[in-house]
Tab-separated table of C-alpha atoms in Angstrom:
chain	number	residue	atom	x	y	z
A	1	MET	CA	-14.482	36.718	16.634
A	2	SER	CA	-16.366	34.529	14.299
A	3	GLU	CA	-15.499	31.022	13.777
A	4	GLN	CA	-14.006	30.135	10.365
A	5	VAL	CA	-14.836	26.795	8.850
A	6	LEU	CA	-12.360	25.301	6.376
A	7	ASN	CA	-13.770	23.581	3.672
A	8	THR	CA	-11.296	21.292	1.893
A	9	VAL	CA	-11.828	19.795	-1.372
A	10	SER	CA	-11.426	15.997	-1.680
A	11	PHE	CA	-9.927	14.883	-4.932
A	12	ALA	CA	-10.047	11.230	-3.782
A	13	GLY	CA	-13.393	10.371	-5.349
A	14	ARG	CA	-12.373	11.378	-8.569
A	15	ALA	CA	-8.844	9.729	-8.049
A	16	ALA	CA	-10.290	6.548	-7.334
A	17	SER	CA	-12.348	6.189	-10.681
A	18	SER	CA	-9.701	7.801	-12.886
A	19	SER	CA	-7.310	6.241	-15.299
A	20	GLN	CA	-4.586	6.847	-12.555
A	21	PHE	CA	-6.525	4.245	-10.372
A	22	LYS	CA	-6.032	1.898	-13.287
A	23	GLY	CA	-2.397	2.474	-13.241
A	24	LEU	CA	-2.425	1.966	-9.500
A	25	TYR	CA	-4.336	-1.263	-9.751
A	26	SER	CA	-1.835	-2.342	-12.433
A	27	GLU	CA	1.038	-1.532	-10.298
A	28	GLY	CA	-0.266	-3.263	-7.237
A	29	MET	CA	-1.101	-6.435	-9.116
A	30	SER	CA	2.102	-6.439	-10.910
A	31	LEU	CA	4.077	-6.159	-7.711
A	32	VAL	CA	1.944	-9.067	-6.334
A	33	GLU	CA	2.981	-11.190	-9.283
A	34	GLU	CA	6.734	-10.086	-9.110
A	35	THR	CA	7.009	-10.755	-5.499
A	36	ALA	CA	5.401	-14.233	-5.884
A	37	GLY	CA	7.877	-15.019	-8.768
A	38	TYR	CA	10.794	-13.844	-6.635
A	39	LEU	CA	9.919	-15.608	-3.476
A	40	ASP	CA	9.294	-18.938	-5.484
A	41	GLY	CA	12.588	-18.544	-7.591
A	42	THR	CA	15.497	-16.338	-6.921
A	43	GLY	CA	14.463	-15.485	-3.426
A	44	ARG	CA	14.095	-19.019	-2.350
A	45	ALA	CA	17.663	-19.836	-3.628
A	46	ALA	CA	18.952	-16.701	-1.931
A	47	SER	CA	17.373	-17.403	1.377
A	48	LYS	CA	19.174	-20.664	1.632
A	49	VAL	CA	22.692	-19.145	1.933
A	50	LEU	CA	21.682	-16.426	4.269
A	51	PRO	CA	23.451	-16.055	7.672
A	52	ARG	CA	21.181	-17.437	10.477
A	53	MET	CA	19.879	-13.962	11.732
A	54	ALA	CA	19.127	-12.782	8.287
A	55	SER	CA	17.487	-16.173	7.599
A	56	VAL	CA	15.034	-15.796	10.420
A	57	LEU	CA	14.527	-12.194	9.372
A	58	TYR	CA	13.965	-13.051	5.834
A	59	ALA	CA	11.254	-15.726	7.025
A	60	ALA	CA	9.382	-13.104	8.929
A	61	GLU	CA	9.669	-10.350	6.520
A	62	SER	CA	8.511	-12.509	3.545
A	63	MET	CA	5.398	-13.325	5.451
A	64	ARG	CA	4.642	-9.670	6.179
A	65	LEU	CA	5.570	-8.671	2.749
A	66	THR	CA	2.969	-11.201	1.226
A	67	THR	CA	0.323	-10.264	3.845
A	68	ARG	CA	0.825	-6.705	2.949
A	69	LEU	CA	0.410	-7.303	-0.625
A	70	MET	CA	-2.647	-9.428	-0.236
A	71	GLN	CA	-4.269	-6.722	1.889
A	72	MET	CA	-3.456	-4.168	-0.891
A	73	ALA	CA	-4.674	-6.515	-3.638
A	74	SER	CA	-7.851	-6.964	-1.729
A	75	TRP	CA	-8.359	-3.176	-1.450
A	76	LEU	CA	-7.612	-2.655	-5.094
A	77	LEU	CA	-10.151	-5.513	-6.074
A	78	LEU	CA	-12.747	-3.890	-3.899
A	79	GLN	CA	-12.245	-0.441	-5.423
A	80	ARG	CA	-12.355	-1.919	-8.791
A	81	ALA	CA	-15.632	-3.505	-8.108
A	82	VAL	CA	-17.243	-0.468	-6.748
A	83	ASN	CA	-15.893	1.529	-9.870
A	84	ASN	CA	-17.350	-1.130	-12.236
A	85	GLY	CA	-20.601	-1.005	-10.413
A	86	GLU	CA	-20.355	-4.588	-9.352
A	87	MET	CA	-20.584	-3.712	-5.723
A	88	SER	CA	-22.207	-0.901	-3.913
A	89	ARG	CA	-20.331	1.470	-1.704
A	90	ASP	CA	-21.992	0.184	1.342
A	91	GLN	CA	-20.910	-3.550	0.430
A	92	VAL	CA	-17.393	-2.366	-0.268
A	93	ILE	CA	-17.217	-0.525	3.014
A	94	SER	CA	-18.484	-3.818	4.817
A	95	GLU	CA	-15.979	-5.836	3.044
A	96	LYS	CA	-13.228	-3.323	3.471
A	97	SER	CA	-13.408	-3.627	7.240
A	98	LYS	CA	-11.455	-6.980	6.975
A	99	VAL	CA	-8.688	-5.179	5.152
A	100	ARG	CA	-5.680	-3.679	7.038
A	101	LEU	CA	-3.741	-1.159	5.231
A	102	ASP	CA	-1.610	0.264	8.214
A	103	GLY	CA	0.796	-1.442	10.757
A	104	PHE	CA	3.010	-3.387	8.390
A	105	ASN	CA	6.085	-1.147	8.650
A	106	VAL	CA	9.745	-2.594	8.656
A	107	ASP	CA	12.458	-2.484	11.157
A	108	ARG	CA	15.449	-1.560	8.855
A	109	ASN	CA	17.696	-1.512	11.947
A	110	ALA	CA	16.905	-5.112	12.805
A	111	PRO	CA	19.908	-7.374	12.981
A	112	GLY	CA	20.373	-9.097	9.615
A	113	TRP	CA	18.497	-6.454	7.663
A	114	ASN	CA	21.472	-5.380	5.480
A	115	ASP	CA	22.221	-9.064	5.098
A	116	LEU	CA	18.928	-9.604	3.220
A	117	PRO	CA	19.249	-9.768	-0.543
A	118	GLU	CA	18.928	-6.479	-2.331
A	119	GLY	CA	16.054	-7.680	-4.530
A	120	PHE	CA	14.157	-8.589	-1.574
A	121	ARG	CA	14.602	-5.457	0.418
A	122	ASP	CA	13.526	-3.507	-3.020
A	123	LEU	CA	10.341	-5.510	-3.013
A	124	VAL	CA	9.670	-4.617	0.702
A	125	GLU	CA	10.450	-0.909	0.120
A	126	ARG	CA	8.183	-0.775	-3.091
A	127	SER	CA	5.487	-2.508	-1.176
A	128	LEU	CA	5.730	-0.105	1.769
A	129	ARG	CA	5.557	2.903	-0.664
A	130	LEU	CA	2.494	1.516	-2.402
A	131	GLN	CA	0.908	0.531	0.896
A	132	ASN	CA	1.182	4.100	1.862
A	133	ARG	CA	-0.431	5.595	-1.311
A	134	ILE	CA	-3.270	3.126	-0.889
A	135	ALA	CA	-3.828	3.804	2.800
A	136	ILE	CA	-3.866	7.552	2.002
A	137	LEU	CA	-6.386	7.185	-0.843
A	138	ASP	CA	-8.424	4.944	1.332
A	139	ARG	CA	-8.565	7.648	4.156
A	140	GLU	CA	-9.635	10.262	1.585
A	141	ILE	CA	-12.331	8.267	0.080
A	142	TYR	CA	-13.827	6.583	3.061
A	143	ARG	CA	-12.746	8.431	6.131
A	144	PRO	CA	-11.912	12.084	5.013
A	145	GLY	CA	-12.037	13.333	8.532
A	146	GLU	CA	-8.847	11.196	9.406
A	147	ALA	CA	-6.020	13.113	7.714
A	148	LYS	CA	-3.334	11.264	9.746
A	149	LEU	CA	-0.437	10.072	7.458
A	150	PRO	CA	1.399	6.765	7.868
A	151	ASP	CA	4.704	7.209	10.019
A	152	ASN	CA	6.788	6.861	6.840
A	153	GLU	CA	4.953	9.241	4.547
A	154	ASN	CA	5.630	12.776	3.543
A	155	GLY	CA	2.560	14.930	3.974
A	156	VAL	CA	3.431	17.127	0.962
A	157	ARG	CA	4.290	14.211	-1.332
A	158	ALA	CA	1.055	12.529	-0.456
A	159	GLN	CA	-1.126	15.392	-1.284
A	160	LEU	CA	0.910	15.817	-4.731
A	161	ASN	CA	0.220	12.244	-5.361
A	162	LEU	CA	-3.526	12.604	-4.754
A	163	LEU	CA	-3.650	15.688	-6.901
A	164	SER	CA	-1.647	14.012	-9.671
A	165	THR	CA	-3.982	10.991	-9.526
A	166	ALA	CA	-7.077	13.196	-9.537
A	167	PHE	CA	-6.238	15.283	-12.643
A	168	SER	CA	-4.407	12.684	-14.808
A	169	ASN	CA	-6.483	11.074	-17.421
């Protein structure tokens, strides 16, 4: 029996330089700004009246949220730099090694989670969805042999997102 070699088509290279990337970039940077505004305003006030357990969780999760967003913003800025010819792919790969896109999941069953402000939980959820999309795109571009999806990502949805990104202009 002869061995079959499966050739997959990677749409990520096209997706990373498409107009959809500009949308992803804009979405990411807007989420960073929105989160900063929330944490400095409404979130700060809301956190002062939380029950003790939720207050501790809010402090920990807000640090994770800002770290997650800064990592994603770093990746987006690096990708924009390579797309604009400001950095070589090798330079980006070197710098990208400092960026973590995995491992920032949330324990929604943690004591106090349901006591957190709805606006805060929404920011956390949106940041996780964006993180998953960026992590998948990163793997497709820089590590195409690693097809593992994040624990909280649907494989079909991930592929549809990549296809949508690749063919939208």
